[in-house]
């Protein structure tokens, strides 16, 4: 008899109550990420102010300059400063790249099993972000940079849950129990995290809505539609996607994409390669 199942059910029930009551312990943003979010809230963000904020973090500064000099963005002279990197990449793209790098540092744990799961979650987020950016640019009037951020953070609800489980070895060592807990709770937890971090209102419901493949709504495509299609086309949900009736997923129609098409025919290869460089998925 598997004694772990009752334990995981108890934990799911307890954490579900915490999420519903808005009492789930949520991770705090790193200092740089907090500063970046404050800058995002400014009506007119000057590139110089953003560059000055990023300069306070050596690793993030180096990463931004590296991306600005990547094959996807190389044009003219070599970028040698954060200010030049922001000018080349654009203010919003630079902000989101810096934010993603700051958040990546949170994806670690003491338990090797949980640490591996967190790293897999982040890698999957980067791949989804790259595809979402391309889809938004090709198939919608949405902001590609915000679509990228939505894709990157669609699984952010796993972070607080895995941090809790990191102190519960009886769950951490059981992959089936872990998968069960996360699939039950991470969408709702993710929405809580994005609201607590004061991310743009247009993407705070993406963690839940992008996994509701039957979701239908009036009007044009939104960020959840973009991320949903990115997930179905990507490798991360291959087992699930293979069992989905794509013709019954309204998000494909919202993006005017043939649901029977494969990723290679939908996503421009060069654009995807460029987006993967932006999110560090190379």
Short mmCIF file of C-alpha atoms in Angstrom, two decimals:
data_model
loop_
_atom_site.label_atom_id
_atom_site.label_comp_id
_atom_site.label_asym_id
_atom_site.label_seq_id
_atom_site.Cartn_x
_atom_site.Cartn_y
_atom_site.Cartn_z
CA UNK A 1 0.00 0.00 0.00
CA UNK A 2 1.36 3.43 -0.95
CA UNK A 3 1.36 5.44 2.27
CA UNK A 4 2.46 8.61 0.44
CA UNK A 5 -0.91 9.16 -1.27
CA UNK A 6 -2.77 10.18 1.92
CA UNK A 7 0.10 12.51 2.80
CA UNK A 8 0.04 14.28 -0.52
CA UNK A 9 -3.76 14.55 -0.44
CA UNK A 10 -3.56 16.15 3.00
CA UNK A 11 -0.93 18.59 1.76
CA UNK A 12 -2.95 19.43 -1.36
CA UNK A 13 -6.02 20.14 0.76
CA UNK A 14 -4.04 22.29 3.20
CA UNK A 15 -2.28 24.30 0.49
CA UNK A 16 -5.51 24.66 -1.48
CA UNK A 17 -7.07 26.35 1.56
CA UNK A 18 -4.03 28.60 1.89
CA UNK A 19 -4.32 29.66 -1.76
CA UNK A 20 -8.06 30.30 -1.45
CA UNK A 21 -7.51 32.36 1.72
CA UNK A 22 -4.58 34.23 0.18
CA UNK A 23 -2.32 32.94 2.96
CA UNK A 24 0.08 30.82 0.91
CA UNK A 25 3.68 31.76 1.69
CA UNK A 26 4.86 33.51 -1.47
CA UNK A 27 8.47 34.19 -2.42
CA UNK A 28 9.63 37.79 -2.22
CA UNK A 29 11.12 39.39 -5.28
CA UNK A 30 14.89 39.88 -5.26
CA UNK A 31 15.96 43.52 -4.78
CA UNK A 32 16.79 44.04 -8.45
CA UNK A 33 13.46 42.58 -9.56
CA UNK A 34 11.60 44.81 -7.09
CA UNK A 35 13.40 47.87 -8.45
CA UNK A 36 12.62 46.83 -12.02
CA UNK A 37 8.94 46.45 -11.18
CA UNK A 38 8.93 49.93 -9.65
CA UNK A 39 10.47 51.28 -12.84
CA UNK A 40 7.87 49.43 -14.94
CA UNK A 41 5.16 51.30 -13.07
CA UNK A 42 6.62 54.66 -14.15
CA UNK A 43 4.69 56.35 -16.93
CA UNK A 44 7.76 57.26 -18.94
CA UNK A 45 10.72 55.00 -18.21
CA UNK A 46 13.93 56.60 -19.44
CA UNK A 47 16.50 54.14 -20.84
CA UNK A 48 19.18 55.76 -18.67
CA UNK A 49 17.23 55.05 -15.46
CA UNK A 50 16.82 51.42 -16.45
CA UNK A 51 20.51 51.09 -17.31
CA UNK A 52 21.48 52.60 -13.96
CA UNK A 53 19.27 50.09 -12.13
CA UNK A 54 20.73 47.12 -13.99
CA UNK A 55 24.29 48.36 -13.43
CA UNK A 56 23.84 47.60 -9.74
CA UNK A 57 23.92 43.88 -10.52
CA UNK A 58 27.14 42.70 -12.18
CA UNK A 59 25.84 39.33 -13.41
CA UNK A 60 22.69 40.82 -14.94
CA UNK A 61 24.68 43.62 -16.56
CA UNK A 62 27.04 41.12 -18.17
CA UNK A 63 24.14 38.99 -19.41
CA UNK A 64 22.36 41.95 -20.98
CA UNK A 65 25.50 43.05 -22.83
CA UNK A 66 26.05 39.46 -23.99
CA UNK A 67 22.52 39.24 -25.40
CA UNK A 68 22.88 42.61 -27.11
CA UNK A 69 25.99 41.27 -28.85
CA UNK A 70 24.41 37.94 -29.78
CA UNK A 71 23.98 36.91 -33.40
CA UNK A 72 20.30 37.85 -33.26
CA UNK A 73 21.02 41.45 -32.26
CA UNK A 74 24.47 42.11 -33.71
CA UNK A 75 24.45 45.16 -35.94
CA UNK A 76 27.04 47.88 -36.19
CA UNK A 77 29.56 48.31 -33.39
CA UNK A 78 30.05 45.92 -30.50
CA UNK A 79 28.02 46.84 -27.40
CA UNK A 80 30.31 47.51 -24.46
CA UNK A 81 28.02 49.01 -21.82
CA UNK A 82 24.62 48.41 -20.27
CA UNK A 83 23.42 51.75 -21.63
CA UNK A 84 24.33 50.68 -25.16
CA UNK A 85 22.64 47.30 -24.59
CA UNK A 86 19.40 48.98 -23.50
CA UNK A 87 19.55 51.26 -26.55
CA UNK A 88 20.00 48.30 -28.89
CA UNK A 89 17.46 45.92 -27.34
CA UNK A 90 14.85 48.51 -26.38
CA UNK A 91 13.68 49.54 -22.94
CA UNK A 92 10.92 46.98 -22.44
CA UNK A 93 12.89 44.03 -23.79
CA UNK A 94 15.86 45.01 -21.62
CA UNK A 95 13.65 45.29 -18.54
CA UNK A 96 12.10 41.86 -19.10
CA UNK A 97 15.47 40.22 -19.81
CA UNK A 98 16.92 41.71 -16.62
CA UNK A 99 13.82 40.68 -14.65
CA UNK A 100 14.01 37.10 -15.94
CA UNK A 101 17.68 36.85 -14.99
CA UNK A 102 16.94 38.18 -11.49
CA UNK A 103 14.08 35.70 -11.05
CA UNK A 104 16.15 32.76 -12.28
CA UNK A 105 18.30 33.03 -9.17
CA UNK A 106 15.24 32.02 -7.10
CA UNK A 107 14.93 28.65 -8.82
CA UNK A 108 17.11 26.55 -6.54
CA UNK A 109 16.50 24.28 -3.55
CA UNK A 110 18.34 22.19 -0.96
CA UNK A 111 16.84 18.87 -2.02
CA UNK A 112 18.48 17.58 -5.24
CA UNK A 113 15.10 16.32 -6.48
CA UNK A 114 13.40 19.67 -5.92
CA UNK A 115 16.38 21.58 -7.30
CA UNK A 116 16.18 19.51 -10.50
CA UNK A 117 12.43 20.10 -10.76
CA UNK A 118 12.91 23.86 -10.35
CA UNK A 119 15.57 23.96 -13.06
CA UNK A 120 13.34 21.95 -15.40
CA UNK A 121 10.48 24.36 -14.69
CA UNK A 122 12.64 27.35 -15.55
CA UNK A 123 13.96 25.77 -18.76
CA UNK A 124 10.42 24.96 -19.84
CA UNK A 125 9.40 28.54 -19.07
CA UNK A 126 12.18 29.90 -21.28
CA UNK A 127 11.20 27.70 -24.22
CA UNK A 128 7.55 28.68 -23.82
CA UNK A 129 8.56 32.34 -23.59
CA UNK A 130 10.47 32.18 -26.86
CA UNK A 131 7.54 30.60 -28.71
CA UNK A 132 5.03 32.99 -27.13
CA UNK A 133 7.05 36.00 -28.25
CA UNK A 134 7.11 34.76 -31.84
CA UNK A 135 3.40 33.93 -31.84
CA UNK A 136 2.47 37.34 -30.46
CA UNK A 137 4.58 39.09 -33.07
CA UNK A 138 3.38 36.94 -36.00
CA UNK A 139 -0.25 36.32 -35.17
CA UNK A 140 -1.57 39.06 -32.88
CA UNK A 141 -1.44 42.77 -32.09
CA UNK A 142 -0.24 41.97 -28.57
CA UNK A 143 3.06 43.16 -27.14
CA UNK A 144 5.66 40.45 -27.95
CA UNK A 145 7.81 41.38 -24.94
CA UNK A 146 4.88 40.99 -22.56
CA UNK A 147 3.94 37.71 -24.24
CA UNK A 148 7.50 36.54 -23.62
CA UNK A 149 7.20 37.43 -19.93
CA UNK A 150 3.84 35.65 -19.71
CA UNK A 151 5.33 32.51 -21.23
CA UNK A 152 8.34 32.66 -18.96
CA UNK A 153 6.22 32.91 -15.81
CA UNK A 154 3.27 30.70 -16.71
CA UNK A 155 4.58 28.03 -14.32
CA UNK A 156 5.69 30.39 -11.54
CA UNK A 157 3.14 28.86 -9.15
CA UNK A 158 5.42 25.84 -8.84
CA UNK A 159 8.05 27.95 -7.09
CA UNK A 160 6.27 28.54 -3.74
CA UNK A 161 4.89 25.00 -3.74
CA UNK A 162 8.27 23.40 -4.37
CA UNK A 163 9.85 25.55 -1.68
CA UNK A 164 7.31 24.18 0.78
CA UNK A 165 7.87 20.61 -0.39
CA UNK A 166 11.64 21.16 -0.08
CA UNK A 167 11.08 20.73 3.67
CA UNK A 168 8.97 17.59 3.17
CA UNK A 169 11.33 14.80 2.03
CA UNK A 170 8.52 12.25 2.04
CA UNK A 171 6.93 14.21 -0.83
CA UNK A 172 10.10 15.57 -2.42
CA UNK A 173 11.41 12.07 -3.12
CA UNK A 174 8.16 10.87 -4.72
CA UNK A 175 7.88 12.21 -8.27
CA UNK A 176 4.31 10.96 -8.74
CA UNK A 177 3.17 12.68 -5.55
CA UNK A 178 5.02 15.82 -6.57
CA UNK A 179 3.44 15.87 -10.02
CA UNK A 180 0.02 15.36 -8.48
CA UNK A 181 0.46 18.24 -6.04
CA UNK A 182 1.79 20.65 -8.65
CA UNK A 183 -0.77 19.89 -11.34
CA UNK A 184 -3.54 20.44 -8.78
CA UNK A 185 -2.29 23.70 -7.34
CA UNK A 186 0.29 25.53 -9.42
CA UNK A 187 -2.11 27.38 -11.79
CA UNK A 188 -3.98 29.11 -8.95
CA UNK A 189 -0.76 29.63 -6.99
CA UNK A 190 0.83 31.22 -10.05
CA UNK A 191 -1.93 33.82 -10.34
CA UNK A 192 -1.41 34.67 -6.66
CA UNK A 193 2.32 35.11 -7.20
CA UNK A 194 1.95 37.39 -10.22
CA UNK A 195 -0.59 39.56 -8.39
CA UNK A 196 1.62 39.78 -5.30
CA UNK A 197 4.56 40.79 -7.49
CA UNK A 198 2.37 43.41 -9.19
CA UNK A 199 3.04 42.13 -12.70
CA UNK A 200 1.01 43.75 -15.50
CA UNK A 201 -2.71 43.05 -15.13
CA UNK A 202 -2.89 41.63 -18.66
CA UNK A 203 -0.83 38.57 -17.65
CA UNK A 204 -1.69 37.87 -14.00
CA UNK A 205 -4.33 35.24 -14.90
CA UNK A 206 -2.17 33.51 -17.51
CA UNK A 207 -0.92 30.70 -15.18
CA UNK A 208 -4.49 29.41 -14.85
CA UNK A 209 -6.06 30.50 -18.13
CA UNK A 210 -3.33 29.12 -20.41
CA UNK A 211 -3.98 25.60 -19.13
CA UNK A 212 -7.74 25.83 -19.65
CA UNK A 213 -7.60 24.63 -23.23
CA UNK A 214 -11.39 24.83 -23.64
CA UNK A 215 -11.39 28.49 -22.59
CA UNK A 216 -13.33 30.79 -24.88
CA UNK A 217 -13.83 34.54 -24.61
CA UNK A 218 -15.09 37.40 -26.77
CA UNK A 219 -12.73 39.69 -28.60
CA UNK A 220 -9.23 39.19 -29.98
CA UNK A 221 -6.50 36.91 -28.68
CA UNK A 222 -5.07 37.63 -25.25
CA UNK A 223 -1.82 36.57 -23.60
CA UNK A 224 -3.31 33.36 -22.22
CA UNK A 225 -4.28 32.32 -25.76
CA UNK A 226 -0.72 32.94 -26.96
CA UNK A 227 0.83 30.93 -24.12
CA UNK A 228 -1.71 28.12 -24.56
CA UNK A 229 -0.75 27.69 -28.21
CA UNK A 230 2.95 27.95 -27.33
CA UNK A 231 2.48 25.14 -24.81
CA UNK A 232 0.65 22.87 -27.22
CA UNK A 233 3.22 23.44 -29.97
CA UNK A 234 6.17 23.00 -27.62
CA UNK A 235 7.88 19.88 -26.35
CA UNK A 236 7.24 20.52 -22.66
CA UNK A 237 3.64 19.30 -22.79
CA UNK A 238 4.12 16.78 -25.59
CA UNK A 239 2.44 13.91 -23.73
CA UNK A 240 -0.55 16.10 -22.92
CA UNK A 241 -0.65 17.77 -26.33
CA UNK A 242 -0.72 14.41 -28.10
CA UNK A 243 -3.98 13.62 -26.29
CA UNK A 244 -5.64 16.96 -26.96
CA UNK A 245 -8.14 17.59 -29.73
CA UNK A 246 -6.51 20.71 -31.10
CA UNK A 247 -9.53 21.55 -33.22
CA UNK A 248 -11.46 22.06 -29.97
CA UNK A 249 -8.95 24.60 -28.59
CA UNK A 250 -10.34 28.11 -29.24
CA UNK A 251 -6.90 29.72 -28.82
CA UNK A 252 -5.79 28.38 -32.21
CA UNK A 253 -8.67 30.15 -33.93
CA UNK A 254 -7.92 33.34 -31.99
CA UNK A 255 -4.41 33.31 -33.44
CA UNK A 256 -5.67 32.22 -36.88
CA UNK A 257 -3.48 29.10 -36.78
CA UNK A 258 -4.39 25.73 -38.26
CA UNK A 259 -4.66 23.48 -35.18
CA UNK A 260 -3.29 20.55 -37.19
CA UNK A 261 -0.06 22.38 -38.08
CA UNK A 262 3.18 21.49 -36.35
CA UNK A 263 5.51 23.96 -34.66
CA UNK A 264 8.00 24.12 -37.52
CA UNK A 265 5.34 25.33 -39.95
CA UNK A 266 3.85 27.86 -37.52
CA UNK A 267 6.91 29.41 -35.87
CA UNK A 268 9.37 31.21 -38.11
CA UNK A 269 12.69 29.47 -37.45
CA UNK A 270 14.85 32.59 -37.43
CA UNK A 271 12.43 34.53 -35.24
CA UNK A 272 12.29 31.62 -32.80
CA UNK A 273 16.07 31.38 -32.71
CA UNK A 274 16.30 35.11 -31.97
CA UNK A 275 13.70 34.86 -29.22
CA UNK A 276 15.48 31.90 -27.65
CA UNK A 277 18.63 34.00 -27.45
CA UNK A 278 16.72 36.79 -25.74
CA UNK A 279 15.46 34.50 -22.98
CA UNK A 280 18.69 32.54 -22.63
CA UNK A 281 17.22 29.31 -23.98
CA UNK A 282 20.34 28.53 -26.03
#
